[in-house]
CSV table of N, CA, C and O in Angstrom, one decimal:
chain,number,residue,atom,x,y,z
A,1,UNK,N,-16.9,48.2,-6.8
A,1,UNK,CA,-16.1,48.3,-7.1
A,1,UNK,C,-15.4,49.0,-5.9
A,1,UNK,O,-15.3,49.8,-5.7
A,2,UNK,N,-14.1,48.4,-4.6
A,2,UNK,CA,-14.1,48.8,-4.4
A,2,UNK,C,-12.7,49.2,-3.8
A,2,UNK,O,-11.6,48.0,-4.0
A,3,UNK,N,-12.1,50.5,-3.4
A,3,UNK,CA,-10.8,50.8,-3.5
A,3,UNK,C,-10.4,50.9,-1.8
A,3,UNK,O,-11.1,51.4,-0.9
A,4,UNK,N,-9.3,50.2,-2.1
A,4,UNK,CA,-8.5,50.3,-0.6
A,4,UNK,C,-8.0,52.1,-0.3
A,4,UNK,O,-7.4,52.6,-0.9
A,5,UNK,N,-7.9,52.3,1.0
A,5,UNK,CA,-7.7,53.5,1.5
A,5,UNK,C,-5.7,53.9,1.6
A,5,UNK,O,-5.2,52.7,2.5
A,6,UNK,N,-5.3,54.9,1.0
A,6,UNK,CA,-3.9,54.4,1.4
A,6,UNK,C,-3.6,56.4,1.9
A,6,UNK,O,-4.0,57.0,1.2
A,7,UNK,N,-2.6,56.1,3.1
A,7,UNK,CA,-2.8,57.5,3.8
A,7,UNK,C,-1.1,57.4,3.3
A,7,UNK,O,-0.1,56.7,2.9
A,8,UNK,N,-0.7,58.9,2.9
A,8,UNK,CA,0.4,59.5,2.1
A,8,UNK,C,0.5,60.5,3.0
A,8,UNK,O,-0.2,62.0,2.8
A,9,UNK,N,1.8,60.9,3.3
A,9,UNK,CA,2.0,62.1,4.0
A,9,UNK,C,2.3,63.2,3.0
A,9,UNK,O,2.9,63.0,1.8
A,10,UNK,N,1.8,64.5,3.2
A,10,UNK,CA,1.7,65.3,2.2
A,10,UNK,C,2.4,66.7,2.9
A,10,UNK,O,2.4,67.0,4.6
A,11,UNK,N,3.8,67.2,2.5
A,11,UNK,CA,4.3,68.6,3.0
A,11,UNK,C,3.2,69.4,3.4
A,11,UNK,O,2.5,69.9,2.0
A,12,UNK,N,3.1,70.4,4.4
A,12,UNK,CA,3.0,71.7,4.9
A,12,UNK,C,3.4,72.4,5.9
A,12,UNK,O,4.8,71.4,6.3
A,13,UNK,N,3.4,73.6,5.3
A,13,UNK,CA,4.1,74.3,6.3
A,13,UNK,C,3.8,74.5,8.0
A,13,UNK,O,3.2,74.2,8.1
A,14,UNK,N,4.8,74.2,8.6
A,14,UNK,CA,5.2,73.9,9.8
A,14,UNK,C,4.3,75.4,10.4
A,14,UNK,O,4.7,76.5,10.2
A,15,UNK,N,3.5,75.3,11.0
A,15,UNK,CA,2.5,76.6,12.2
A,15,UNK,C,2.8,76.3,13.6
A,15,UNK,O,2.3,77.2,13.8
A,16,UNK,N,4.1,75.7,14.0
A,16,UNK,CA,4.8,75.7,15.2
A,16,UNK,C,5.0,77.3,15.6
A,16,UNK,O,5.7,77.5,14.6
A,17,UNK,N,4.0,77.7,16.7
A,17,UNK,CA,5.4,78.9,16.7
A,17,UNK,C,7.0,79.0,17.4
A,17,UNK,O,7.2,78.2,18.0
A,18,UNK,N,7.6,80.0,16.9
A,18,UNK,CA,9.0,80.0,17.4
A,18,UNK,C,9.1,80.4,18.9
A,18,UNK,O,8.4,81.1,19.3
A,19,UNK,N,9.6,79.4,20.1
A,19,UNK,CA,9.7,79.8,21.3
A,19,UNK,C,10.3,81.3,21.2
A,19,UNK,O,11.5,81.6,20.4
A,20,UNK,N,9.9,82.1,21.9
A,20,UNK,CA,10.8,83.5,22.0
A,20,UNK,C,12.2,83.4,22.8
A,20,UNK,O,12.0,82.7,23.8
A,21,UNK,N,12.8,83.8,22.1
A,21,UNK,CA,14.3,84.2,22.9
A,21,UNK,C,14.5,84.6,24.3
A,21,UNK,O,14.1,85.7,24.1
A,22,UNK,N,14.9,84.0,25.5
A,22,UNK,CA,15.3,84.5,26.9
A,22,UNK,C,16.0,85.4,26.5
A,22,UNK,O,17.2,85.3,26.2
A,23,UNK,N,16.1,86.6,27.5
A,23,UNK,CA,17.1,87.8,27.7
A,23,UNK,C,18.4,87.0,28.7
A,23,UNK,O,18.3,86.2,29.5
A,24,UNK,N,19.3,86.5,28.2
A,24,UNK,CA,20.9,86.4,28.7
A,24,UNK,C,21.1,86.8,29.8
A,24,UNK,O,21.4,88.2,29.6
A,25,UNK,N,21.8,86.3,30.6
A,25,UNK,CA,22.3,87.3,32.0
A,25,UNK,C,23.5,87.6,31.5
A,25,UNK,O,23.7,89.5,32.2
A,26,UNK,N,24.5,86.9,30.7
A,26,UNK,CA,25.8,87.9,30.5
A,26,UNK,C,25.4,89.4,29.8
A,26,UNK,O,26.5,89.9,29.4
A,27,UNK,N,24.5,89.8,28.9
A,27,UNK,CA,24.1,90.2,27.9
A,27,UNK,C,24.2,91.5,28.5
A,27,UNK,O,24.3,92.5,27.6
A,28,UNK,N,23.9,92.1,30.1
A,28,UNK,CA,23.6,92.7,30.7
A,28,UNK,C,24.2,93.2,31.5
A,28,UNK,O,24.3,94.1,32.5
A,29,UNK,N,25.4,92.5,32.2
A,29,UNK,CA,26.4,92.8,32.8
A,29,UNK,C,27.4,94.4,32.1
A,29,UNK,O,27.6,93.8,31.4
A,30,UNK,N,27.5,94.8,33.0
A,30,UNK,CA,28.7,96.2,32.9
A,30,UNK,C,29.9,95.5,32.6
A,30,UNK,O,30.5,94.8,33.1
A,31,UNK,N,30.4,96.4,31.7
A,31,UNK,CA,31.8,96.4,31.3
A,31,UNK,C,32.7,95.7,32.7
A,31,UNK,O,33.9,95.1,31.9
A,32,UNK,N,32.9,96.3,33.6
A,32,UNK,CA,33.9,95.6,34.5
A,32,UNK,C,33.5,95.6,35.5
A,32,UNK,O,33.4,95.9,36.7
A,33,UNK,N,33.1,94.0,35.3
A,33,UNK,CA,32.6,93.2,36.3
A,33,UNK,C,33.2,92.4,36.9
A,33,UNK,O,34.0,91.7,36.2
A,34,UNK,N,32.8,92.1,38.0
A,34,UNK,CA,34.4,90.9,38.9
A,34,UNK,C,34.1,89.6,38.1
A,34,UNK,O,33.1,89.0,37.6
A,35,UNK,N,35.0,88.6,38.3
A,35,UNK,CA,35.0,87.3,38.1
A,35,UNK,C,33.5,86.8,38.9
A,35,UNK,O,33.1,86.2,38.2
A,36,UNK,N,33.5,86.8,40.1
A,36,UNK,CA,32.2,86.0,40.7
A,36,UNK,C,31.4,86.6,39.9
A,36,UNK,O,30.4,85.6,40.1
A,37,UNK,N,30.5,87.5,40.0
A,37,UNK,CA,29.7,88.1,38.9
A,37,UNK,C,29.1,87.7,37.9
A,37,UNK,O,28.2,86.9,37.5
A,38,UNK,N,30.5,87.3,36.9
A,38,UNK,CA,30.5,87.2,35.8
A,38,UNK,C,30.3,85.4,35.9
A,38,UNK,O,29.2,85.0,34.8
A,39,UNK,N,30.8,84.7,36.8
A,39,UNK,CA,30.6,83.5,36.7
A,39,UNK,C,29.2,83.0,37.1
A,39,UNK,O,28.5,82.2,36.9
A,40,UNK,N,28.8,84.0,37.6
A,40,UNK,CA,27.4,83.6,38.6
A,40,UNK,C,26.3,83.9,37.6
A,40,UNK,O,25.6,82.9,37.0
A,41,UNK,N,26.6,84.8,36.5
A,41,UNK,CA,25.6,84.9,35.7
A,41,UNK,C,25.6,83.8,34.5
A,41,UNK,O,24.7,83.6,33.8
A,42,UNK,N,27.4,83.6,34.4
A,42,UNK,CA,27.1,82.6,33.2
A,42,UNK,C,26.4,81.1,33.5
A,42,UNK,O,26.0,80.4,32.6
A,43,UNK,N,26.9,81.0,34.6
A,43,UNK,CA,26.2,79.5,35.1
A,43,UNK,C,24.0,79.7,34.8
A,43,UNK,O,24.1,78.7,34.6
A,44,UNK,N,23.8,80.8,35.8
A,44,UNK,CA,22.8,81.0,34.7
A,44,UNK,C,21.7,80.8,33.6
A,44,UNK,O,21.3,80.4,33.4
A,45,UNK,N,23.1,81.4,32.9
A,45,UNK,CA,22.7,81.6,30.9
A,45,UNK,C,22.6,80.2,30.7
A,45,UNK,O,21.4,79.9,29.7
A,46,UNK,N,24.0,79.6,31.2
A,46,UNK,CA,23.6,78.0,30.9
A,46,UNK,C,22.4,77.0,30.9
A,46,UNK,O,21.5,76.7,29.9
A,47,UNK,N,21.8,77.3,32.3
A,47,UNK,CA,20.5,76.7,32.4
A,47,UNK,C,18.9,77.1,31.6
A,47,UNK,O,18.2,76.8,31.5
A,48,UNK,N,19.3,78.4,31.3
A,48,UNK,CA,18.4,79.3,30.5
A,48,UNK,C,18.8,79.1,29.3
A,48,UNK,O,18.0,78.8,28.6
A,49,UNK,N,20.2,78.7,28.5
A,49,UNK,CA,19.9,78.3,27.5
A,49,UNK,C,19.4,76.7,27.2
A,49,UNK,O,18.6,76.6,26.3
A,50,UNK,N,19.8,76.3,28.0
A,50,UNK,CA,19.5,74.2,27.9
A,50,UNK,C,17.9,74.7,28.0
A,50,UNK,O,17.0,73.9,27.5
A,51,UNK,N,16.9,75.4,28.7
A,51,UNK,CA,15.8,75.8,28.7
A,51,UNK,C,15.1,76.0,27.2
A,51,UNK,O,14.2,75.1,26.9
A,52,UNK,N,15.8,76.8,26.9
A,52,UNK,CA,15.3,77.4,25.7
A,52,UNK,C,15.2,76.2,24.4
A,52,UNK,O,14.6,76.2,24.0
A,53,UNK,N,16.7,75.9,24.6
A,53,UNK,CA,16.8,74.6,23.5
A,53,UNK,C,15.8,73.6,23.6
A,53,UNK,O,15.4,72.9,22.9
A,54,UNK,N,15.7,73.2,25.1
A,54,UNK,CA,14.4,72.2,24.7
A,54,UNK,C,13.0,72.3,24.3
A,54,UNK,O,12.3,71.6,23.6
A,55,UNK,N,12.9,73.9,24.4
A,55,UNK,CA,11.5,74.8,23.6
A,55,UNK,C,11.9,74.4,22.1
A,55,UNK,O,10.9,73.9,21.3
A,56,UNK,N,12.8,74.5,21.7
A,56,UNK,CA,13.4,74.6,20.4
A,56,UNK,C,13.2,73.3,19.9
A,56,UNK,O,12.8,73.0,18.3
A,57,UNK,N,13.6,72.3,20.1
A,57,UNK,CA,13.7,71.3,19.8
A,57,UNK,C,12.3,70.6,20.0
A,57,UNK,O,11.6,69.6,19.0
A,58,UNK,N,11.6,70.7,20.9
A,58,UNK,CA,10.2,70.3,20.7
A,58,UNK,C,9.2,71.2,19.8
A,58,UNK,O,8.5,70.2,19.1
A,59,UNK,N,9.9,72.0,19.1
A,59,UNK,CA,8.9,73.0,18.5
A,59,UNK,C,9.2,72.2,16.6
A,59,UNK,O,8.3,72.1,16.1
A,60,UNK,N,11.1,71.9,16.8
A,60,UNK,CA,10.9,71.0,15.7
A,60,UNK,C,10.5,69.8,15.4
A,60,UNK,O,10.1,69.5,14.5
A,61,UNK,N,10.4,68.8,16.6
A,61,UNK,CA,9.8,68.1,16.7
A,61,UNK,C,8.1,67.7,16.2
A,61,UNK,O,7.6,67.0,15.4
A,62,UNK,N,7.9,69.1,17.2
A,62,UNK,CA,6.0,68.7,16.3
A,62,UNK,C,5.8,69.6,14.8
A,62,UNK,O,4.7,68.9,14.1
A,63,UNK,N,6.7,70.3,14.4
A,63,UNK,CA,7.0,70.0,13.0
A,63,UNK,C,7.2,69.3,12.0
A,63,UNK,O,6.6,69.2,10.8
A,64,UNK,N,7.7,67.9,12.5
A,64,UNK,CA,8.5,67.3,11.5
A,64,UNK,C,7.1,66.2,11.6
A,64,UNK,O,7.5,64.8,11.5
A,65,UNK,N,6.3,66.2,12.8
A,65,UNK,CA,5.7,65.1,13.0
A,65,UNK,C,4.5,64.7,11.9
A,65,UNK,O,4.2,65.8,11.0
A,66,UNK,N,4.3,63.4,11.2
A,66,UNK,CA,3.4,63.3,9.8
A,66,UNK,C,2.0,63.8,10.1
A,66,UNK,O,1.8,63.8,11.6
A,67,UNK,N,1.6,64.5,9.3
A,67,UNK,CA,0.2,64.2,9.1
A,67,UNK,C,-0.5,63.7,8.8
A,67,UNK,O,-0.6,63.4,7.4
A,68,UNK,N,-1.9,63.1,9.0
A,68,UNK,CA,-2.5,61.9,8.4
A,68,UNK,C,-3.7,62.2,8.4
A,68,UNK,O,-4.3,62.9,9.6
A,69,UNK,N,-5.1,62.3,8.0
A,69,UNK,CA,-6.3,62.5,7.9
A,69,UNK,C,-6.9,61.4,7.1
A,69,UNK,O,-6.7,60.8,6.2
């Protein structure tokens, strides 16, 4: 008697490492910083956050991939 093989996704805990959160430029500004310095730090932070977001999205995608053996 021959049995057909059926592949079934089995839930498993995700082993994807969480990306380290980068230091954000606005977090370390002095209390009385001028507007130009704040805007420059904020723009740098936007770019840094976007890069971090890409790492988080990729980690999530890696966890959602079906595992078949």
